[in-house]
Structure formats: structure tokens, C-alpha cells
Short mmCIF file of C-alpha atoms in Angstrom, two decimals:
data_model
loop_
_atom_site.label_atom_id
_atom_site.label_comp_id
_atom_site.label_asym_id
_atom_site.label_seq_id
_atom_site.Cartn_x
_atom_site.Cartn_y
_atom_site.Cartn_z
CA UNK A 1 0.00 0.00 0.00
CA UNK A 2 1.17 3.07 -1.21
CA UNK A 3 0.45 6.73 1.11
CA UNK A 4 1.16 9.82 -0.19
CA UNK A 5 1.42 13.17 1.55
CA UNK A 6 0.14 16.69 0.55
CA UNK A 7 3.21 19.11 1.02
CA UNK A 8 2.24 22.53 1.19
CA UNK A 9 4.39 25.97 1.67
CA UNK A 10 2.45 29.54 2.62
CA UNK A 11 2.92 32.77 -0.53
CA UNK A 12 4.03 35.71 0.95
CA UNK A 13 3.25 38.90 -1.02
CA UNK A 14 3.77 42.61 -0.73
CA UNK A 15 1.03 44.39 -1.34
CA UNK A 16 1.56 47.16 -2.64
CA UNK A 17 2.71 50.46 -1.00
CA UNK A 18 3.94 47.65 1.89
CA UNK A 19 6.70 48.16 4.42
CA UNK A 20 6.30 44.19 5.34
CA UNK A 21 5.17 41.02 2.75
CA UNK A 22 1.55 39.10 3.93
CA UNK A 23 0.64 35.47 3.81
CA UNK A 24 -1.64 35.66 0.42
CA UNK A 25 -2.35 31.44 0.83
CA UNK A 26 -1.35 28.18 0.72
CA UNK A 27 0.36 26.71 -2.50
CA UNK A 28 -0.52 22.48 -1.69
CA UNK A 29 1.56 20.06 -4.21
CA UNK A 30 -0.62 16.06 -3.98
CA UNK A 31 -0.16 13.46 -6.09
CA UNK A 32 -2.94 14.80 -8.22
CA UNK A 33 -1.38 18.29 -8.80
CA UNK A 34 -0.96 21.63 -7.42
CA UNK A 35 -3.74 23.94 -5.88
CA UNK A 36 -3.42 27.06 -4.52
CA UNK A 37 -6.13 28.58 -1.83
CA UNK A 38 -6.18 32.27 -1.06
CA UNK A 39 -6.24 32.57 3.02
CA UNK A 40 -9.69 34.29 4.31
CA UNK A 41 -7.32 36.60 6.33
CA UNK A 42 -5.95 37.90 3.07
CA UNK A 43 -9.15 38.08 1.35
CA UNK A 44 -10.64 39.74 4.18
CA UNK A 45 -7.86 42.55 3.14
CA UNK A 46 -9.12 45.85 1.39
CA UNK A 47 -5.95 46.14 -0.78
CA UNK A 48 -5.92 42.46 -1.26
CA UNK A 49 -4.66 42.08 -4.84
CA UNK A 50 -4.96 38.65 -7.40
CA UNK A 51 -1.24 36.70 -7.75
CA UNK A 52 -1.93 35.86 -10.95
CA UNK A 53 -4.91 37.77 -12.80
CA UNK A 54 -6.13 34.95 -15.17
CA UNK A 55 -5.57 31.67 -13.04
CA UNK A 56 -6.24 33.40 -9.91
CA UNK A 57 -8.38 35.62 -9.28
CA UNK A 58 -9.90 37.05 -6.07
CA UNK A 59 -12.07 35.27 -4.49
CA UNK A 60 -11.43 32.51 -5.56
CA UNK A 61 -10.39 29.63 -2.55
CA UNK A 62 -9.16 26.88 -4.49
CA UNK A 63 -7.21 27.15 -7.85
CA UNK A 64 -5.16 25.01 -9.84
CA UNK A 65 -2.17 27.15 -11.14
CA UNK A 66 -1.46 26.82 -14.65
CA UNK A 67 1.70 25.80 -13.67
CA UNK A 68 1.05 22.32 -12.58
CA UNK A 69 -0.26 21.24 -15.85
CA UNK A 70 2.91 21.51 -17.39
CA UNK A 71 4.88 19.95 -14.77
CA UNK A 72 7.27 17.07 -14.88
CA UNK A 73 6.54 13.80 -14.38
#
């Protein structure tokens, strides 16, 4: 039996005008693919910006990044 583990690492941004970078979300790498979910803290932000305008967009809380359908296998 096979187990497989999500790994996941948090996306700071500056936003901008910033003195200091913010957690924007969670970029989550499973066996499936990559997904990236916005955090409702950053969301919750007036100045909140999108990462990436045509993948991600605000509000959006789960996304696959374009990025993981060209990944290496």
C-alpha cells in the first residue's frame, strides 16, 4: 500500500505600497497536482490584490495554477 502526503508551503506577497510582505495562501503540491487557496485573512484585506490575474483571481479559494499542468513527471 502506497500513502502519499500533501506538502504545502504559505505565498508571501507585498502588497503594494507595503513596508512588510503578507501570507496571500497556501500553494498544496498532492499526487494529483498543485492547488493554490487564497487565506480568508488575506481576502478579508481591502488592498488584497490577485497573484496571478487569469488563473487566480480574487475570491477565488481553491485554484489550480497553470503551472502544474505543465509539470514534470
Amino acid at each position: 500500500m502506497t500513502t502519499s502526503k500533501a506538502r504545502a508551503v504559505y505565498v508571501w506577497v507585498w502588497l503594494p505600497d507595503a513596508t512588510e510582505p503578507v501570507v496571500a495562501g497556501r500553494l498544496t503540491a498532492r499526487p494529483e497536482g498543485l492547488t493554490f487557496n487564497y487565506g480568508r485573512s488575506y481576502l478579508d484585506r481591502a488592498e488584497a490584490i490577485p497573484l496571478y490575474e487569469p488563473e487566480l483571481p480574487l475570491p477565488c479559494s481553491t485554484a489550480p495554477p497553470s503551472a502544474a499542468r505543465g509539470q514534470r513527471r
